[in-house]
Amino acid sequence: MNSNLLPLHQKINQRVGHIAVSYKGKLLVWGGYMEFSDPSESETHHHATDELFVYETHSEIWERKLLKGDIPPRSSGGCGVVLGDTLYIFGGVVRAEFEFDGNTNDLYALNLITMTWSLLKPKGTPPIPCEKLVGWEHGGKLYFFGGFGPIPDRHVFFQYVIDDETGSAWNNQFFGYNPQTNNWEWPYVNGEPPSPRAAHAGDKCGHRIFISGGRLKTVRKNDLYVLDMDTMVWSGNINESAEYVPPGRSWHSFTFISSHRAVLYGGFSTYNNVLNDCWFVDISSHEGNVTEGSTSNASRWKVQYILPPHAQRFCLRRFWHKTVFIEKTGDLICFGGFNRFNNPPLIVVHGDDEESIQDQDLKPDHTNVMLTIHFRPLTLLRLSLNAALKYHKKNRSLWETLPHSLQALLTRRFSQIYP
């Protein structure tokens, strides 16, 4: 199937293993792949890497940007980090022609002003190729943690655990990239780091990075670690201070919406359930030294998991999605992902889903909608546009009386909602 023939909303939304980041109040989406839902289609289609989709939160309109330069190969499972006006893409699984070409440790930079790709060739000891890792920026540098990839072919100072089925390994490598010197860097850290893992979630809050869950062998973890980027000290598992911890998971999202509150959503459980729970995570720290005799910084932290009001408590089942908080508008946007999975393993289903699923041989099913939770009231413009579109059958004849800028906004949004 030619993906160029797909409706715009399907081409944009139906993807996993993709990159989704915030840039100047906009959502940027790139790469990843999709599975066709038609039973006659067996091909996994990787999205083009010479295009970038940009979502403007104020107008709620998508725009497609064509890219040039050193176009990266089609891939999935890589990690994207924005630093200044540049989007950096590291790692993933490369798709070459009609088969997978293995993990990569290539680093690409996309200039978001000129929309031009550059393949970087950093000096120094390169990281192990991997996928399903997390990354962030701090102090003008990029940092990355964890992932799944080939067994290291050299002596390394991080841990890795071999997967007997694939011969690859989970790792807890922690490395950086300095764009000023074009060098790989391997920071020295203290404390108790997370164990090797992949498909974990992470987000930065101030000068700290939080690492949540992830998979190691058959276990999907329910721990939470903090790395202080100023002192380079790992906290140990701060969930030890929590009275209750949600089930372990991978392919989930963990996203800060304020200086002390994050949102944990979805994922894939150890028992092969696609999760739809949505938690508020209140996190506070007690600044100062670790108490005497303590072997971990975990005692400095207080973590509380809270189910939000009913409307946000349970969302669509979703995993391998990306969640981005747009600070300018207060929108938490959840994008892409699968909503169920059965190939392999067989999903454990409950309640209303059981009768409709148990006898079917299902491939992964994509979510078709973008989920947005508003943590700030919508502007009058957004409310008015939404109302005009909702009741377009009654009021569309009046659109021509509006200023041309508003007519253009309504027309563009109408064409994307009702193609």
Short mmCIF file of C-alpha atoms in Angstrom, two decimals:
data_model
loop_
_atom_site.label_atom_id
_atom_site.label_comp_id
_atom_site.label_asym_id
_atom_site.label_seq_id
_atom_site.Cartn_x
_atom_site.Cartn_y
_atom_site.Cartn_z
CA MET A 1 0.00 0.00 0.00
CA ASN A 2 1.26 3.46 -0.85
CA SER A 3 1.14 5.50 2.35
CA ASN A 4 0.89 8.71 0.31
CA LEU A 5 -2.68 7.69 -0.50
CA LEU A 6 -3.66 7.54 3.17
CA PRO A 7 -5.89 10.27 4.60
CA LEU A 8 -3.86 12.95 6.37
CA HIS A 9 -5.17 12.15 9.87
CA GLN A 10 -4.32 8.47 9.41
CA LYS A 11 -0.86 9.18 8.02
CA ILE A 12 -0.10 11.49 10.94
CA ASN A 13 -1.61 9.54 13.83
CA GLN A 14 -0.92 5.93 12.94
CA ARG A 15 2.67 5.47 14.00
CA VAL A 16 4.79 3.92 16.73
CA GLY A 17 8.52 4.06 17.41
CA HIS A 18 8.37 7.70 16.34
CA ILE A 19 9.82 10.98 17.61
CA ALA A 20 7.54 13.57 19.23
CA VAL A 21 9.01 16.67 20.88
CA SER A 22 8.07 20.23 21.82
CA TYR A 23 9.60 23.20 20.01
CA LYS A 24 8.58 26.84 20.52
CA GLY A 25 5.07 25.91 21.62
CA LYS A 26 4.55 23.42 18.80
CA LEU A 27 4.52 19.63 18.60
CA LEU A 28 6.98 18.07 16.15
CA VAL A 29 6.42 14.50 14.90
CA TRP A 30 8.88 12.50 12.81
CA GLY A 31 9.54 8.92 11.70
CA GLY A 32 8.32 5.65 13.16
CA TYR A 33 6.26 2.99 11.44
CA MET A 34 2.74 1.67 11.04
CA GLU A 35 1.03 -1.68 10.58
CA PHE A 36 -1.75 -1.81 8.01
CA SER A 37 -5.04 -2.95 9.53
CA ASP A 38 -6.18 -4.66 6.32
CA PRO A 39 -5.66 -8.44 6.85
CA SER A 40 -4.39 -8.71 3.27
CA GLU A 41 -1.54 -6.32 4.07
CA SER A 42 1.46 -7.95 5.73
CA GLU A 43 3.96 -5.14 5.19
CA THR A 44 5.19 -2.93 7.99
CA HIS A 45 5.47 0.55 6.56
CA HIS A 46 8.08 2.96 7.89
CA HIS A 47 7.17 6.62 7.55
CA ALA A 48 9.23 8.88 5.32
CA THR A 49 12.14 10.64 7.00
CA ASP A 50 12.20 13.59 4.60
CA GLU A 51 9.05 15.04 6.16
CA LEU A 52 8.24 16.58 9.52
CA PHE A 53 4.72 17.15 10.84
CA VAL A 54 4.20 20.29 12.93
CA TYR A 55 1.15 20.81 15.15
CA GLU A 56 0.31 24.38 16.13
CA THR A 57 -1.51 24.16 19.47
CA HIS A 58 -3.11 27.63 19.30
CA SER A 59 -4.85 26.92 15.98
CA GLU A 60 -4.89 23.09 16.32
CA ILE A 61 -3.67 22.76 12.71
CA TRP A 62 -1.12 20.33 11.26
CA GLU A 63 1.51 21.39 8.74
CA ARG A 64 3.83 19.14 6.73
CA LYS A 65 7.42 20.32 6.24
CA LEU A 66 9.67 18.80 3.57
CA LEU A 67 13.25 18.19 4.67
CA LYS A 68 16.52 18.16 2.76
CA GLY A 69 20.20 17.37 3.31
CA ASP A 70 21.53 14.07 4.73
CA ILE A 71 18.15 12.36 4.99
CA PRO A 72 18.27 9.63 7.69
CA PRO A 73 17.23 6.09 6.72
CA ARG A 74 13.74 5.02 7.73
CA SER A 75 13.81 3.73 11.28
CA SER A 76 11.93 3.27 14.53
CA GLY A 77 12.72 3.29 18.24
CA GLY A 78 15.19 6.18 18.08
CA CYS A 79 15.40 9.10 20.49
CA GLY A 80 14.83 12.78 19.67
CA VAL A 81 16.08 15.78 21.67
CA VAL A 82 15.69 19.47 20.87
CA LEU A 83 18.56 21.79 21.74
CA GLY A 84 18.18 25.39 20.59
CA ASP A 85 16.92 25.35 17.01
CA THR A 86 18.17 21.83 16.31
CA LEU A 87 16.42 18.47 16.59
CA TYR A 88 18.90 15.66 17.24
CA ILE A 89 17.99 12.04 16.44
CA PHE A 90 20.00 9.17 17.90
CA GLY A 91 19.79 5.39 17.50
CA GLY A 92 16.85 3.16 16.63
CA VAL A 93 16.34 0.21 14.31
CA VAL A 94 17.08 1.01 10.68
CA ARG A 95 14.79 -0.23 7.93
CA ALA A 96 16.75 -0.95 4.72
CA GLU A 97 14.61 -1.74 1.68
CA PHE A 98 12.32 -4.60 2.79
CA GLU A 99 14.12 -5.82 5.89
CA PHE A 100 15.53 -4.54 9.15
CA ASP A 101 19.19 -3.58 9.09
CA GLY A 102 19.80 -3.69 12.84
CA ASN A 103 20.41 -1.10 15.53
CA THR A 104 22.34 2.07 14.84
CA ASN A 105 24.32 4.59 16.88
CA ASP A 106 24.18 7.29 14.21
CA LEU A 107 23.48 10.84 15.31
CA TYR A 108 21.62 13.22 12.97
CA ALA A 109 20.88 16.91 13.42
CA LEU A 110 17.92 18.70 11.83
CA ASN A 111 18.21 22.48 11.60
CA LEU A 112 14.65 23.60 12.39
CA ILE A 113 15.16 26.96 10.69
CA THR A 114 16.42 25.67 7.32
CA MET A 115 14.82 22.21 7.65
CA THR A 116 18.13 20.60 6.65
CA TRP A 117 19.50 17.28 7.95
CA SER A 118 23.19 16.70 8.75
CA LEU A 119 24.81 13.37 9.63
CA LEU A 120 27.18 14.05 12.51
CA LYS A 121 30.40 12.13 13.05
CA PRO A 122 31.41 12.78 16.65
CA LYS A 123 34.88 12.11 17.96
CA GLY A 124 35.56 9.93 20.98
CA THR A 125 34.25 6.54 22.11
CA PRO A 126 30.84 5.96 20.53
CA PRO A 127 27.86 4.51 22.43
CA ILE A 128 26.59 1.01 21.77
CA PRO A 129 23.91 1.00 19.03
CA CYS A 130 20.49 0.71 20.62
CA GLU A 131 16.78 1.50 20.48
CA LYS A 132 14.00 2.35 22.96
CA LEU A 133 16.12 4.71 25.07
CA VAL A 134 15.47 8.16 26.54
CA GLY A 135 17.35 11.42 26.03
CA TRP A 136 17.37 15.02 27.22
CA GLU A 137 19.39 18.24 27.07
CA HIS A 138 21.22 19.98 29.89
CA GLY A 139 23.79 22.75 29.95
CA GLY A 140 24.10 22.89 26.18
CA LYS A 141 24.75 19.14 25.85
CA LEU A 142 22.71 16.03 25.00
CA TYR A 143 22.41 13.02 27.29
CA PHE A 144 21.00 9.52 26.73
CA PHE A 145 20.24 6.55 28.97
CA GLY A 146 19.53 2.83 28.52
CA GLY A 147 18.19 0.91 25.55
CA PHE A 148 18.25 -2.45 23.79
CA GLY A 149 20.86 -3.42 21.23
CA PRO A 150 23.80 -5.65 20.35
CA ILE A 151 26.12 -7.06 22.99
CA PRO A 152 29.06 -4.69 23.46
CA ASP A 153 32.13 -5.69 21.46
CA ARG A 154 34.50 -3.94 23.84
CA HIS A 155 35.08 -3.52 27.55
CA VAL A 156 32.42 -1.18 28.94
CA PHE A 157 31.82 0.54 32.27
CA PHE A 158 28.05 0.05 32.24
CA GLN A 159 25.91 -3.03 32.82
CA TYR A 160 24.11 -5.13 30.23
CA VAL A 161 21.89 -8.21 30.38
CA ILE A 162 21.73 -10.59 27.41
CA ASP A 163 18.39 -11.64 25.92
CA ASP A 164 18.67 -15.38 25.27
CA GLU A 165 16.07 -15.30 22.48
CA THR A 166 17.61 -12.57 20.31
CA GLY A 167 21.23 -12.46 21.39
CA SER A 168 20.90 -8.72 21.98
CA ALA A 169 21.07 -7.03 25.37
CA TRP A 170 19.43 -4.50 27.64
CA ASN A 171 21.87 -1.87 28.92
CA ASN A 172 22.10 1.07 31.28
CA GLN A 173 24.70 3.04 29.34
CA PHE A 174 24.73 6.74 30.16
CA PHE A 175 26.52 8.95 27.68
CA GLY A 176 26.49 12.50 26.36
CA TYR A 177 27.19 14.50 23.25
CA ASN A 178 28.84 17.93 23.23
CA PRO A 179 27.77 19.86 20.09
CA GLN A 180 30.39 22.55 20.75
CA THR A 181 33.29 20.10 20.39
CA ASN A 182 31.45 17.40 18.39
CA ASN A 183 32.54 14.81 20.97
CA TRP A 184 30.93 11.82 22.63
CA GLU A 185 31.26 12.09 26.41
CA TRP A 186 30.92 9.52 29.20
CA PRO A 187 30.10 11.39 32.43
CA TYR A 188 31.26 9.96 35.73
CA VAL A 189 28.31 9.38 38.06
CA ASN A 190 27.81 8.31 41.67
CA GLY A 191 24.94 6.75 43.53
CA GLU A 192 22.71 3.84 42.62
CA PRO A 193 21.75 3.92 38.91
CA PRO A 194 18.78 2.14 37.33
CA SER A 195 19.40 -1.41 36.17
CA PRO A 196 19.66 -2.13 32.42
CA ARG A 197 16.33 -1.56 30.67
CA ALA A 198 14.58 -0.48 27.48
CA ALA A 199 11.21 1.06 26.58
CA HIS A 200 11.41 3.09 29.78
CA ALA A 201 10.07 6.62 30.12
CA GLY A 202 11.85 9.73 31.27
CA ASP A 203 11.49 13.47 31.60
CA LYS A 204 13.56 16.36 32.86
CA CYS A 205 12.40 18.71 35.60
CA GLY A 206 14.76 21.55 36.42
CA HIS A 207 18.25 20.10 36.81
CA ARG A 208 16.99 16.56 37.41
CA ILE A 209 16.09 13.74 35.06
CA PHE A 210 13.53 11.12 36.12
CA ILE A 211 13.62 7.54 34.73
CA SER A 212 10.42 5.49 35.08
CA GLY A 213 9.92 1.76 34.57
CA GLY A 214 10.94 -0.13 31.45
CA ARG A 215 11.56 -3.74 30.53
CA LEU A 216 14.36 -6.09 31.60
CA LYS A 217 13.89 -9.67 30.35
CA THR A 218 10.31 -10.69 31.22
CA VAL A 219 9.84 -8.06 33.94
CA ARG A 220 8.38 -4.60 33.37
CA LYS A 221 9.48 -2.42 36.24
CA ASN A 222 7.58 -0.05 38.54
CA ASP A 223 10.57 1.88 39.87
CA LEU A 224 11.50 5.56 39.59
CA TYR A 225 15.05 6.97 39.63
CA VAL A 226 16.39 10.52 39.69
CA LEU A 227 19.70 11.77 38.33
CA ASP A 228 20.82 15.18 39.59
CA MET A 229 22.55 16.67 36.55
CA ASP A 230 24.43 19.24 38.66
CA THR A 231 26.02 16.70 41.00
CA MET A 232 25.81 13.64 38.70
CA VAL A 233 24.42 11.49 41.53
CA TRP A 234 21.73 8.83 41.05
CA SER A 235 19.07 8.65 43.76
CA GLY A 236 18.28 4.97 43.86
CA ASN A 237 14.65 3.90 43.54
CA ILE A 238 12.63 6.76 45.07
CA ASN A 239 9.40 4.77 44.75
CA GLU A 240 10.50 3.11 47.98
CA SER A 241 9.01 6.15 49.72
CA ALA A 242 5.61 5.75 48.01
CA GLU A 243 2.70 4.21 49.90
CA TYR A 244 1.31 2.73 46.68
CA VAL A 245 2.98 2.19 43.29
CA PRO A 246 1.05 1.42 40.06
CA PRO A 247 1.85 -1.83 38.22
CA GLY A 248 5.16 -2.09 36.38
CA ARG A 249 5.17 -1.17 32.70
CA SER A 250 7.18 -0.40 29.59
CA TRP A 251 6.34 1.61 26.44
CA HIS A 252 4.54 4.13 28.68
CA SER A 253 4.93 7.87 29.19
CA PHE A 254 6.03 9.92 32.18
CA THR A 255 5.73 13.68 31.63
CA PHE A 256 6.07 16.67 33.95
CA ILE A 257 3.30 19.26 33.85
CA SER A 258 4.70 21.42 36.68
CA SER A 259 7.75 21.64 38.92
CA HIS A 260 6.46 18.89 41.21
CA ARG A 261 3.79 16.96 39.30
CA ALA A 262 4.08 14.48 36.44
CA VAL A 263 1.57 12.36 34.53
CA LEU A 264 2.11 8.61 34.14
CA TYR A 265 0.01 7.08 31.38
CA GLY A 266 -0.54 3.74 29.65
CA GLY A 267 2.06 1.20 28.64
CA PHE A 268 2.44 -2.58 28.46
CA SER A 269 2.42 -4.62 31.67
CA THR A 270 4.39 -7.67 32.77
CA TYR A 271 1.14 -9.63 32.32
CA ASN A 272 0.83 -8.50 28.69
CA ASN A 273 -2.00 -6.06 29.32
CA VAL A 274 -2.26 -2.86 27.34
CA LEU A 275 -2.84 -0.31 30.10
CA ASN A 276 -5.18 2.67 30.10
CA ASP A 277 -4.61 4.10 33.57
CA CYS A 278 -3.56 7.72 33.97
CA TRP A 279 -1.88 8.82 37.22
CA PHE A 280 -0.79 12.10 38.73
CA VAL A 281 2.62 11.69 40.37
CA ASP A 282 3.35 14.23 43.11
CA ILE A 283 7.09 14.39 43.80
CA SER A 284 8.91 16.46 46.39
CA SER A 285 12.48 16.35 47.67
CA HIS A 286 14.04 17.26 50.98
CA GLU A 287 17.13 19.23 50.04
CA GLY A 288 20.27 18.56 52.01
CA ASN A 289 22.61 15.72 52.73
CA VAL A 290 21.64 12.10 52.89
CA THR A 291 20.86 11.00 56.44
CA GLU A 292 23.76 9.41 58.23
CA GLY A 293 24.00 5.67 57.66
CA SER A 294 21.77 5.75 54.61
CA THR A 295 23.05 3.91 51.53
CA SER A 296 20.76 5.70 49.11
CA ASN A 297 19.44 9.14 48.32
CA ALA A 298 15.95 7.64 48.00
CA SER A 299 15.09 8.71 51.56
CA ARG A 300 15.27 12.36 50.43
CA TRP A 301 12.21 11.94 48.21
CA LYS A 302 8.47 11.71 48.77
CA VAL A 303 6.42 10.21 45.95
CA GLN A 304 2.64 9.92 45.83
CA TYR A 305 0.57 8.39 43.01
CA ILE A 306 -2.94 9.80 42.67
CA LEU A 307 -5.75 8.81 40.34
CA PRO A 308 -7.07 12.09 38.87
CA PRO A 309 -10.79 12.96 38.50
CA HIS A 310 -12.94 10.45 36.66
CA ALA A 311 -12.68 12.10 33.24
CA GLN A 312 -8.89 11.62 33.22
CA ARG A 313 -8.64 8.46 35.30
CA PHE A 314 -8.95 6.01 32.44
CA CYS A 315 -8.10 6.95 28.87
CA LEU A 316 -7.75 4.87 25.73
CA ARG A 317 -5.62 1.76 26.01
CA ARG A 318 -2.29 2.80 24.58
CA PHE A 319 1.38 1.82 24.48
CA TRP A 320 4.51 2.92 22.61
CA HIS A 321 3.00 6.38 22.35
CA LYS A 322 4.70 9.71 22.97
CA THR A 323 3.44 12.32 25.41
CA VAL A 324 4.55 15.96 25.24
CA PHE A 325 3.61 18.89 27.48
CA ILE A 326 3.23 22.21 25.66
CA GLU A 327 3.93 24.79 28.35
CA LYS A 328 2.61 27.78 26.37
CA THR A 329 -0.93 26.39 26.17
CA GLY A 330 -0.93 23.95 29.11
CA ASP A 331 -1.75 21.05 26.77
CA LEU A 332 -0.56 17.53 27.53
CA ILE A 333 -0.61 15.84 24.12
CA CYS A 334 -0.47 12.06 23.75
CA PHE A 335 0.38 11.02 20.24
CA GLY A 336 0.57 7.72 18.33
CA GLY A 337 0.88 4.23 19.79
CA PHE A 338 -0.89 0.89 19.64
CA ASN A 339 -4.12 0.20 21.52
CA ARG A 340 -3.86 -3.59 21.63
CA PHE A 341 -1.39 -6.29 20.74
CA ASN A 342 -1.62 -9.99 20.01
CA ASN A 343 1.25 -11.05 17.82
CA PRO A 344 2.95 -12.14 20.07
CA PRO A 345 1.92 -12.56 22.92
CA LEU A 346 -1.80 -13.07 23.53
CA ILE A 347 -3.18 -10.11 25.38
CA VAL A 348 -4.94 -10.74 28.67
CA VAL A 349 -8.28 -8.97 28.33
CA HIS A 350 -10.94 -8.07 30.83
CA GLY A 351 -14.55 -6.93 30.94
CA ASP A 352 -16.24 -5.71 27.78
CA ASP A 353 -13.24 -6.40 25.54
CA GLU A 354 -13.10 -10.15 26.16
CA GLU A 355 -15.88 -11.38 23.86
CA SER A 356 -14.79 -9.24 20.92
CA ILE A 357 -11.11 -10.09 21.12
CA GLN A 358 -10.57 -13.63 22.35
CA ASP A 359 -11.27 -15.43 19.05
CA GLN A 360 -9.46 -13.05 16.73
CA ASP A 361 -5.89 -13.23 15.44
CA LEU A 362 -5.06 -9.58 15.87
CA LYS A 363 -2.10 -7.58 14.71
CA PRO A 364 -1.22 -4.46 16.67
CA ASP A 365 -3.95 -1.86 16.22
CA HIS A 366 -3.04 1.80 15.98
CA THR A 367 -4.78 4.52 17.89
CA ASN A 368 -6.47 6.88 15.43
CA VAL A 369 -6.83 9.91 17.64
CA MET A 370 -4.58 12.34 19.42
CA LEU A 371 -5.39 12.61 23.12
CA THR A 372 -5.12 16.05 24.72
CA ILE A 373 -5.58 16.89 28.39
CA HIS A 374 -5.87 20.63 29.06
CA PHE A 375 -4.23 21.84 32.26
CA ARG A 376 -5.08 25.45 31.47
CA PRO A 377 -8.38 26.94 30.22
CA LEU A 378 -8.66 27.19 26.45
CA THR A 379 -8.36 30.65 24.93
CA LEU A 380 -11.49 32.33 23.59
CA LEU A 381 -10.15 31.82 20.05
CA ARG A 382 -9.79 28.06 20.51
CA LEU A 383 -13.21 27.77 22.13
CA SER A 384 -14.81 29.75 19.30
CA LEU A 385 -13.08 27.72 16.57
CA ASN A 386 -14.10 24.46 18.23
CA ALA A 387 -17.73 25.58 18.49
CA ALA A 388 -17.84 26.75 14.87
CA LEU A 389 -16.49 23.41 13.68
CA LYS A 390 -18.74 21.35 15.93
CA TYR A 391 -21.85 23.05 14.56
CA HIS A 392 -20.54 23.60 11.03
CA LYS A 393 -23.73 22.26 9.42
CA LYS A 394 -25.67 25.15 10.90
CA ASN A 395 -23.20 27.99 10.68
CA ARG A 396 -20.84 27.34 7.76
CA SER A 397 -22.75 29.71 5.51
CA LEU A 398 -21.79 32.50 7.95
CA TRP A 399 -18.04 31.87 7.79
CA GLU A 400 -17.67 34.27 4.88
CA THR A 401 -18.67 37.14 7.17
CA LEU A 402 -15.61 36.54 9.37
CA PRO A 403 -12.21 38.21 8.90
CA HIS A 404 -10.11 36.46 6.25
CA SER A 405 -7.61 35.13 8.83
CA LEU A 406 -10.37 33.37 10.76
CA GLN A 407 -11.92 32.04 7.55
CA ALA A 408 -8.55 30.54 6.61
CA LEU A 409 -8.14 28.91 10.03
CA LEU A 410 -11.61 27.38 9.96
CA THR A 411 -11.21 26.15 6.39
CA ARG A 412 -7.86 24.50 7.11
CA ARG A 413 -9.08 22.83 10.27
CA PHE A 414 -12.29 21.70 8.54
CA SER A 415 -10.29 20.06 5.75
CA GLN A 416 -8.16 18.16 8.29
CA ILE A 417 -11.11 17.00 10.37
CA TYR A 418 -13.44 16.21 7.46
CA PRO A 419 -11.12 15.21 4.57
#
